[in-house]
Amino acid sequence: MNDPVPSVPPKAPRWALWLPLVLFGGFVVLVLFGLLRPAEREVRSKMIGKPMPEFSLQPAVADRPGFARADMATGQPRLLNIFASWCIPCAVEAPQLLALKQAGVQIDGVAIRDQREDVEAFLARHGNPFARIGADNVSAIQFAIGSSGVPESFVIDGKGVIRYQHIGEIRPEHVPVILEKMKEAGR
Amino acid sequence: MIAELGLAALWLAAALAALQLVAGALGLTARGAVLGTIVRPVAVVQGVLTLLSFAALMALFWQTDLSVKLVAANSHSAKPMLYKLAGAWGNHEGSMLLWVTIMGLAGSTVALVERRLPERTMLATLAGQAFVSLGFYAFLLLSSNPFERLNPAAPEGQGLNPLLQDPGLAFHPPTLYIGYVGLSVAFSFAIGALITREVGPAFARTMRPWVLGSWVFLTLGIVAGSYWAYYELGWGGWWFWDPVENASLMPWLAATALLHSVSVLAARNALRTWTMMLAVVAFSMSMVGTFLVRSGILTSVHAFAVDPERGSFILALLLINIGGALALFGLRAGTVTEGERFAMTSREGALVFNNVMLSAILGIVLLGTLYPLLAEAFGAQVSVGPPYFNPMGAVFVVPMLVVMGIGPLLRWRRDSLARVRLSVIVPLVLMLIAGIVLAMQGVAVLPLLGIALAAGLVVAAFLPLRGRKLRQVKLPLWGMVVAHFGVAVSLFGMACDSAYTTEKLVALREGDTVAVGPWQIDLVVIEPVAGPNWTALQATLSARYDGGSAVKLQPQSRSFWTPPQQTSESALETRWNGQLYAVLGERGEDGRWQLRLWWKPFVTMIWYGGILIALGGLLALIGRVLSDLRRGIARDKIAYRKLRQGR
Amino acid sequence: MIRFLLIALAVVLALPSALPLAAQDKLPPAPYAYRQLADPAQEAKAHALMQTLRCLQCQGQSITDSDAPIAGDMRHQVRVRIEAGVEPEAIRAQLIESYGDYVSYAPVVNALTWPLFAIPVLLVLVIGVVLRRRLTTRSA
């Protein structure tokens, strides 16, 4: 047999036959990792350690002023709380915010996509721990500081630098953590 | 009672699968040969039992038996019957039962009809099928029992997610499932052949109808799913490169490659090792896809019944089935001698190129889908979406489609491009003209490439028929022509949608008019309407195409009460040259109604093309099965004649 | 199977908040959430960008495919800034600065993502080399 046709493809080398198994092994290791350490689904802010960006918010209620970037750099650390009257977890975290205020924490609130009378009713019912409350009807401040939901809380140090982000409602066990972060930010 | 019957049938089927595995394995040895004779009957009975079990589940959903946990959680007495029945597979447990049922029926069919292969290979194949099934039986019976009772019975069901109350649910999941599970047969054949080392044209011809059939169903399933999402999600998108979609695309890519390589093996006895590997990979991708969806490991799916236990169970199954098969492949593939040789410029060469490109695309989709997970392992979050998949895919799709136009014109074994040069001039010129015209219109690169390629391929697809008497053309060749034509049509639709879609977001009062592309649209009235288990606000739009007569569109904003939820029902007006797509939004403070309107030229070609592709597969399947039957009858006749002469 | 899970998912995630069931806010959508820019060229730019930005709560969709309020607000941000003459890539860069690479569906080459681009290039190279070798063998 004199066949002029060259062979294509050539016989695969032995090691190549094991390649699929090796790739599959890599896949298994990868997904095992994913299964064992359930991924953090929250989108964390990348603004930690960076100064607050420029912003300026109108007051959300009659008896508290709004605020702007300049108001955040007062030499004292502050807690910035993103909340809304329509958000149930925000009501859940209200007692913890009051406790933080009792402990001497200065808290500024931003009411997201909210109406004045609703915010006032919310504060009347759940207490008002806020020194200032700004209104943000288009979530603009969230995009600026990397917040993706309500409620979220940010520790801002005296120079106006974002130091810590807490995602979701503040539960009683989180209060000491936040106080610690406030203390660190005050140093 | 029915639930217990279904569960009993399932346990019995599992026991028979174990028996089938043991008998099949022992049947391969010299001493156990007699055991081999029970394998086929056992496989048949196993299939019947799974069918019985699935029928029991359907009956429970039919009656809305609320003492069964699964029914209570997924159905409701006020639901239309179609969705009550569809609810049987619209959940994790029911869909897994559907999986083993299809697998059992496929096993029965193989056991009943396949007579071409050496009996040893058949035993190994059926044992392999039983082995894979056993894992899924264990999964169902130990951690996802669909027949679990609820004590006391629920007073009322929790209903089915309103977005799932759509004919799409009745059709799309079972179709895709048949495709997924059908590939298990190719997988088992490959296992059987690797064990007995008998790989050749006969083996390829046996496997081919199964691959074709699965591929047809996979294609239809994906097309249906894409169209369903297109009209149901209400934003006009038809493919999002979401991990869940990619999970259905990957087995399709592997099956498409397998389909082509198995043809080379059948016709030319070449590509033996490669075909074996693809057969293993195709079903592996089905299982990997199922795993990715059920485990909730990728961001997309985490809201759907995340269950780490289920994830671990499926991963264990993957490890045993895929790991085992690939290890067997590594051990044995070297001893399956490589087949006939061929030149690069030949039909085989073109098919190899197609296979390499499809595998590369599969690799990219897998890479992009899993990469966020890999990044997470390093503590970072990344997103991989259309801006990655589209151009990366195009790098491989474009050369593949060019070869798709030329390959079918080439001869087996060796040929020269010079011989087909004249034939491809027409499509090439068409492609160039289309490209130049589009470039002058300022169309973006990817859609331009898409439309130009489609223009060339529409003609090139029919070139293989040139110089043949059409009435003598065999069905498989028609199948190829139709499928390749379908690819061109679908590509044309995709590219047109991306190049020419007009979007209008408007706020209108009743009586207002708006223009969308060539359409004039009046908002006539907005009024409440009621359905079987929902109420809705319905907008009546009167639309005129290019000053023509008015057609009516009625998009709705529906409120369901079981469970309480709002959905928007888009309204579509289809013309030969595209679709008008309307969605009703909310009412603004000024009393105007929010409307989202799209004019999508030739968008329907995407799905028509998909249906043509499936039709091509079907024609090829019918052609192959018919000629197999004919061959079988001829063989029987000869045997019969010999028998008579012997007397 | 696959696709209806996706849709189920879309429904679940289309809820106003990924956090434990929040009530619906009563405010109308932001001005540019459902309104296009007057200038078609600007709108086209905005639309192309929005298609590649990920909705932060309905995590499997771009912001052009979602009714979630935060997606609407993000569309508003994008359109306002495009209208103000900001380049799309600058807007993307700002959002990436806030949220990290997660927010953009268009991965960029960096220390973490280079294999995503290196592997396809490697594939092309391997395929090219193999094909070339075959072709030259034949003519030899």
Coordinates of N, CA and C in Angstrom, one line a residue, chain B residues 480-598:
Chain B
M480 N -28.5 18.3 5.6 CA -27.4 19.2 5.8 C -27.7 20.5 5.1
V481 N -28.2 20.5 3.9 CA -28.5 21.7 3.2 C -29.4 22.6 4.0
V482 N -30.5 22.0 4.5 CA -31.5 22.8 5.3 C -30.9 23.3 6.5
A483 N -30.1 22.5 7.2 CA -29.5 23.0 8.5 C -28.5 24.1 8.3
H484 N -27.7 24.0 7.2 CA -26.7 25.0 7.0 C -27.4 26.3 6.5
F485 N -28.5 26.1 5.8 CA -29.3 27.3 5.4 C -29.9 28.0 6.6
G486 N -30.3 27.1 7.6 CA -30.9 27.6 8.8 C -29.9 28.4 9.6
V487 N -28.6 28.0 9.6 CA -27.5 28.7 10.3 C -27.4 30.1 9.6
A488 N -27.5 30.2 8.3 CA -27.4 31.5 7.6 C -28.5 32.4 8.0
V489 N -29.7 31.8 8.0 CA -30.9 32.6 8.3 C -30.9 33.1 9.7
S490 N -30.5 32.2 10.7 CA -30.4 32.6 12.1 C -29.4 33.7 12.3
L491 N -28.2 33.6 11.7 CA -27.2 34.6 11.8 C -27.7 35.9 11.2
F492 N -28.4 35.9 10.1 CA -28.9 37.1 9.5 C -29.9 37.8 10.6
G493 N -30.7 37.0 11.2 CA -31.6 37.6 12.2 C -30.9 38.2 13.3
M494 N -29.9 37.5 13.9 CA -29.1 38.1 15.0 C -28.4 39.4 14.6
A495 N -27.8 39.4 13.5 CA -27.0 40.6 13.0 C -28.0 41.7 12.8
C496 N -29.2 41.5 12.1 CA -30.1 42.5 11.9 C -30.7 43.1 13.2
D497 N -31.0 42.2 14.1 CA -31.5 42.7 15.4 C -30.5 43.7 16.0
S498 N -29.2 43.3 16.0 CA -28.2 44.1 16.6 C -27.9 45.4 15.8
A499 N -28.1 45.3 14.5 CA -27.8 46.5 13.7 C -28.9 47.5 13.5
Y500 N -30.2 47.0 13.4 CA -31.2 47.9 13.0 C -32.4 48.1 14.0
T501 N -32.3 47.6 15.2 CA -33.4 47.7 16.1 C -33.6 49.2 16.5
T502 N -34.9 49.6 16.5 CA -35.2 51.0 16.9 C -35.9 50.8 18.3
E503 N -35.5 51.6 19.3 CA -36.1 51.5 20.6 C -36.8 52.9 20.9
K504 N -38.0 52.8 21.4 CA -38.7 54.1 21.8 C -39.3 53.9 23.2
L505 N -38.8 54.7 24.2 CA -39.4 54.7 25.5 C -40.3 56.0 25.6
V506 N -41.6 55.9 25.7 CA -42.4 57.1 25.7 C -43.4 57.0 26.8
A507 N -43.9 58.2 27.1 CA -45.1 58.4 28.1 C -46.2 59.0 27.3
L508 N -47.3 58.3 27.2 CA -48.4 58.7 26.3 C -49.7 58.8 27.1
R509 N -50.6 59.7 26.7 CA -52.0 59.7 27.1 C -52.8 59.0 26.1
E510 N -54.0 58.6 26.5 CA -54.9 58.0 25.5 C -55.1 58.9 24.4
G511 N -55.0 58.5 23.2 CA -55.2 59.3 22.0 C -53.9 59.9 21.4
D512 N -52.8 59.7 22.2 CA -51.5 60.2 21.7 C -50.9 59.2 20.6
T513 N -50.0 59.8 19.8 CA -49.4 59.0 18.7 C -47.9 59.1 18.8
V514 N -47.2 58.0 18.4 CA -45.8 58.0 18.4 C -45.3 57.2 17.2
A515 N -44.1 57.6 16.7 CA -43.5 56.9 15.6 C -42.4 56.0 16.1
V516 N -42.3 54.8 15.6 CA -41.2 53.9 15.9 C -40.8 53.2 14.6
G517 N -39.6 53.6 14.1 CA -39.2 53.2 12.8 C -40.2 53.5 11.8
P518 N -40.7 52.5 11.0 CA -41.7 52.8 10.0 C -43.1 52.8 10.6
W519 N -43.3 52.6 11.8 CA -44.6 52.4 12.4 C -45.2 53.7 13.0
Q520 N -46.5 53.9 12.9 CA -47.2 55.0 13.6 C -48.1 54.3 14.6
I521 N -47.9 54.6 15.9 CA -48.7 53.9 16.9 C -49.5 54.8 17.7
D522 N -50.8 54.5 17.8 CA -51.8 55.3 18.6 C -52.1 54.5 19.9
L523 N -52.0 55.2 21.0 CA -52.5 54.6 22.3 C -54.0 54.9 22.3
V524 N -54.9 53.8 22.1 CA -56.3 54.0 22.0 C -56.9 54.1 23.4
V525 N -56.7 53.1 24.2 CA -57.4 53.1 25.5 C -56.6 52.2 26.4
I526 N -56.8 52.5 27.7 CA -56.2 51.6 28.7 C -57.4 51.1 29.6
E527 N -57.5 49.8 29.8 CA -58.7 49.4 30.6 C -58.3 48.1 31.3
P528 N -59.1 47.8 32.4 CA -58.8 46.6 33.1 C -59.4 45.4 32.5
V529 N -58.8 44.2 32.5 CA -59.3 43.0 32.0 C -59.0 41.9 33.1
A530 N -59.8 40.8 33.0 CA -59.6 39.7 33.9 C -59.3 38.4 33.2
G531 N -58.4 37.6 33.8 CA -58.0 36.3 33.3 C -58.4 35.2 34.3
P532 N -58.0 33.9 34.0 CA -58.4 32.8 35.0 C -57.9 33.0 36.4
N533 N -56.6 33.4 36.5 CA -56.1 33.6 37.9 C -55.3 34.9 38.0
W534 N -55.7 35.9 37.2 CA -55.1 37.2 37.2 C -56.0 38.3 36.8
T535 N -55.7 39.5 37.1 CA -56.3 40.7 36.5 C -55.3 41.5 35.9
A536 N -55.6 42.4 35.0 CA -54.6 43.1 34.3 C -55.1 44.5 33.8
L537 N -54.1 45.4 33.7 CA -54.4 46.6 32.9 C -54.0 46.3 31.5
Q538 N -54.8 46.6 30.6 CA -54.5 46.3 29.2 C -54.5 47.6 28.3
A539 N -53.4 47.8 27.6 CA -53.4 49.0 26.7 C -53.8 48.5 25.3
T540 N -54.6 49.2 24.6 CA -54.9 48.9 23.2 C -54.2 49.9 22.3
L541 N -53.3 49.3 21.5 CA -52.5 50.2 20.6 C -53.0 49.9 19.2
S542 N -53.1 51.0 18.4 CA -53.4 50.8 17.0 C -52.2 51.2 16.2
A543 N -51.6 50.2 15.5 CA -50.3 50.5 14.8 C -50.5 50.4 13.3
R544 N -49.9 51.3 12.6 CA -49.9 51.3 11.1 C -48.5 51.2 10.6
Y545 N -48.2 50.2 9.7 CA -46.9 50.1 9.1 C -46.9 50.9 7.9
D546 N -46.0 51.9 7.9 CA -45.8 52.7 6.6 C -47.1 53.2 6.0
G547 N -48.0 53.7 6.9 CA -49.3 54.2 6.4 C -50.3 53.2 6.0
G548 N -50.0 51.9 6.2 CA -51.0 50.8 5.9 C -52.1 50.7 6.8
S549 N -52.8 49.6 6.8 CA -54.0 49.4 7.6 C -53.6 49.2 9.0
A550 N -54.5 49.5 10.0 CA -54.2 49.4 11.4 C -54.2 48.0 11.9
V551 N -53.3 47.7 12.8 CA -53.3 46.4 13.5 C -53.4 46.7 15.0
K552 N -54.0 45.8 15.8 CA -54.2 46.1 17.2 C -53.1 45.3 18.0
L553 N -52.5 46.0 19.0 CA -51.6 45.3 19.9 C -52.2 45.6 21.3
Q554 N -52.1 44.5 22.2 CA -52.6 44.7 23.5 C -51.7 44.2 24.6
P555 N -50.6 45.0 24.9 CA -49.8 44.6 26.0 C -50.5 44.8 27.4
Q556 N -50.1 43.9 28.3 CA -50.8 44.0 29.6 C -49.8 44.1 30.8
S557 N -50.3 44.6 31.8 CA -49.5 44.6 33.1 C -50.4 43.7 34.0
R558 N -50.0 42.5 34.3 CA -50.8 41.5 35.0 C -50.5 41.5 36.5
S559 N -51.6 41.3 37.3 CA -51.4 41.0 38.7 C -51.9 39.6 39.0
F560 N -51.0 38.8 39.5 CA -51.5 37.4 39.9 C -51.7 37.4 41.4
W561 N -52.6 36.5 41.8 CA -52.7 36.5 43.3 C -52.2 35.1 43.9
T562 N -51.8 34.2 43.1 CA -51.3 32.9 43.6 C -50.0 32.6 43.0
P563 N -48.8 32.9 43.4 CA -48.6 33.9 44.5 C -48.7 35.3 44.0
P564 N -48.9 36.3 44.9 CA -49.1 37.6 44.5 C -47.9 38.2 43.8
Q565 N -48.1 38.6 42.6 CA -46.9 39.1 41.8 C -47.4 39.9 40.6
Q566 N -46.6 40.8 40.1 CA -46.9 41.5 38.9 C -46.0 41.1 37.8
T567 N -46.6 40.9 36.6 CA -45.7 40.7 35.4 C -46.2 41.6 34.3
S568 N -45.3 41.8 33.3 CA -45.8 42.5 32.2 C -45.8 41.6 31.0
E569 N -46.9 41.6 30.3 CA -47.1 40.7 29.1 C -46.9 41.6 27.9
S570 N -45.8 41.2 27.2 CA -45.5 42.0 26.0 C -46.5 41.7 24.9
A571 N -46.7 42.6 23.9 CA -47.6 42.3 22.8 C -46.7 42.4 21.5
L572 N -46.8 41.4 20.6 CA -46.0 41.3 19.4 C -46.8 41.4 18.2
E573 N -46.4 42.2 17.2 CA -47.0 42.1 15.9 C -45.9 41.7 14.9
T574 N -46.1 40.5 14.3 CA -45.1 40.0 13.4 C -45.4 40.2 12.0
R575 N -44.4 40.8 11.2 CA -44.5 40.9 9.8 C -43.4 40.1 9.2
W576 N -43.5 39.9 7.9 CA -42.4 39.1 7.3 C -41.0 39.7 7.5
N577 N -41.0 41.0 7.7 CA -39.7 41.7 7.8 C -39.4 42.1 9.2
G578 N -40.0 41.6 10.2 CA -39.6 42.0 11.5 C -40.8 41.9 12.5
Q579 N -40.5 42.4 13.7 CA -41.5 42.3 14.8 C -41.6 43.7 15.5
L580 N -42.8 44.1 15.8 CA -43.1 45.2 16.6 C -43.4 44.7 18.0
Y581 N -42.7 45.3 19.0 CA -42.7 44.7 20.3 C -43.2 45.8 21.3
A582 N -44.3 45.6 22.0 CA -44.8 46.6 22.9 C -45.0 46.1 24.3
V583 N -44.5 47.0 25.3 CA -44.7 46.6 26.7 C -45.3 47.8 27.4
L584 N -46.3 47.5 28.3 CA -47.0 48.6 29.0 C -46.2 48.7 30.4
G585 N -45.8 49.9 30.7 CA -45.2 50.2 32.0 C -46.1 50.8 33.0
E586 N -45.6 51.7 33.9 CA -46.4 52.2 34.9 C -47.0 53.6 34.5
R587 N -47.9 54.0 35.3 CA -48.5 55.3 35.0 C -47.8 56.4 35.8
G588 N -47.4 57.4 35.1 CA -46.6 58.5 35.7 C -47.5 59.4 36.5
E589 N -47.0 60.3 37.3 CA -47.7 61.2 38.1 C -48.6 62.2 37.3
D590 N -48.2 62.5 36.1 CA -48.9 63.4 35.2 C -50.1 62.6 34.5
G591 N -50.3 61.3 34.8 CA -51.4 60.6 34.2 C -51.0 60.0 32.9
R592 N -49.7 60.1 32.4 CA -49.4 59.5 31.1 C -48.8 58.1 31.4
W593 N -49.0 57.2 30.4 CA -48.6 55.8 30.6 C -47.3 55.6 29.9
Q594 N -46.5 54.9 30.6 CA -45.2 54.5 30.1 C -45.3 53.4 29.1
L595 N -44.7 53.5 27.9 CA -44.7 52.4 27.0 C -43.3 52.2 26.5
R596 N -42.9 50.9 26.3 CA -41.7 50.6 25.7 C -42.0 49.9 24.4
L597 N -41.4 50.5 23.3 CA -41.7 50.0 22.0 C -40.4 49.7 21.2
W598 N -40.4 48.6 20.5 CA -39.3 48.3 19.7 C -39.7 47.9 18.3

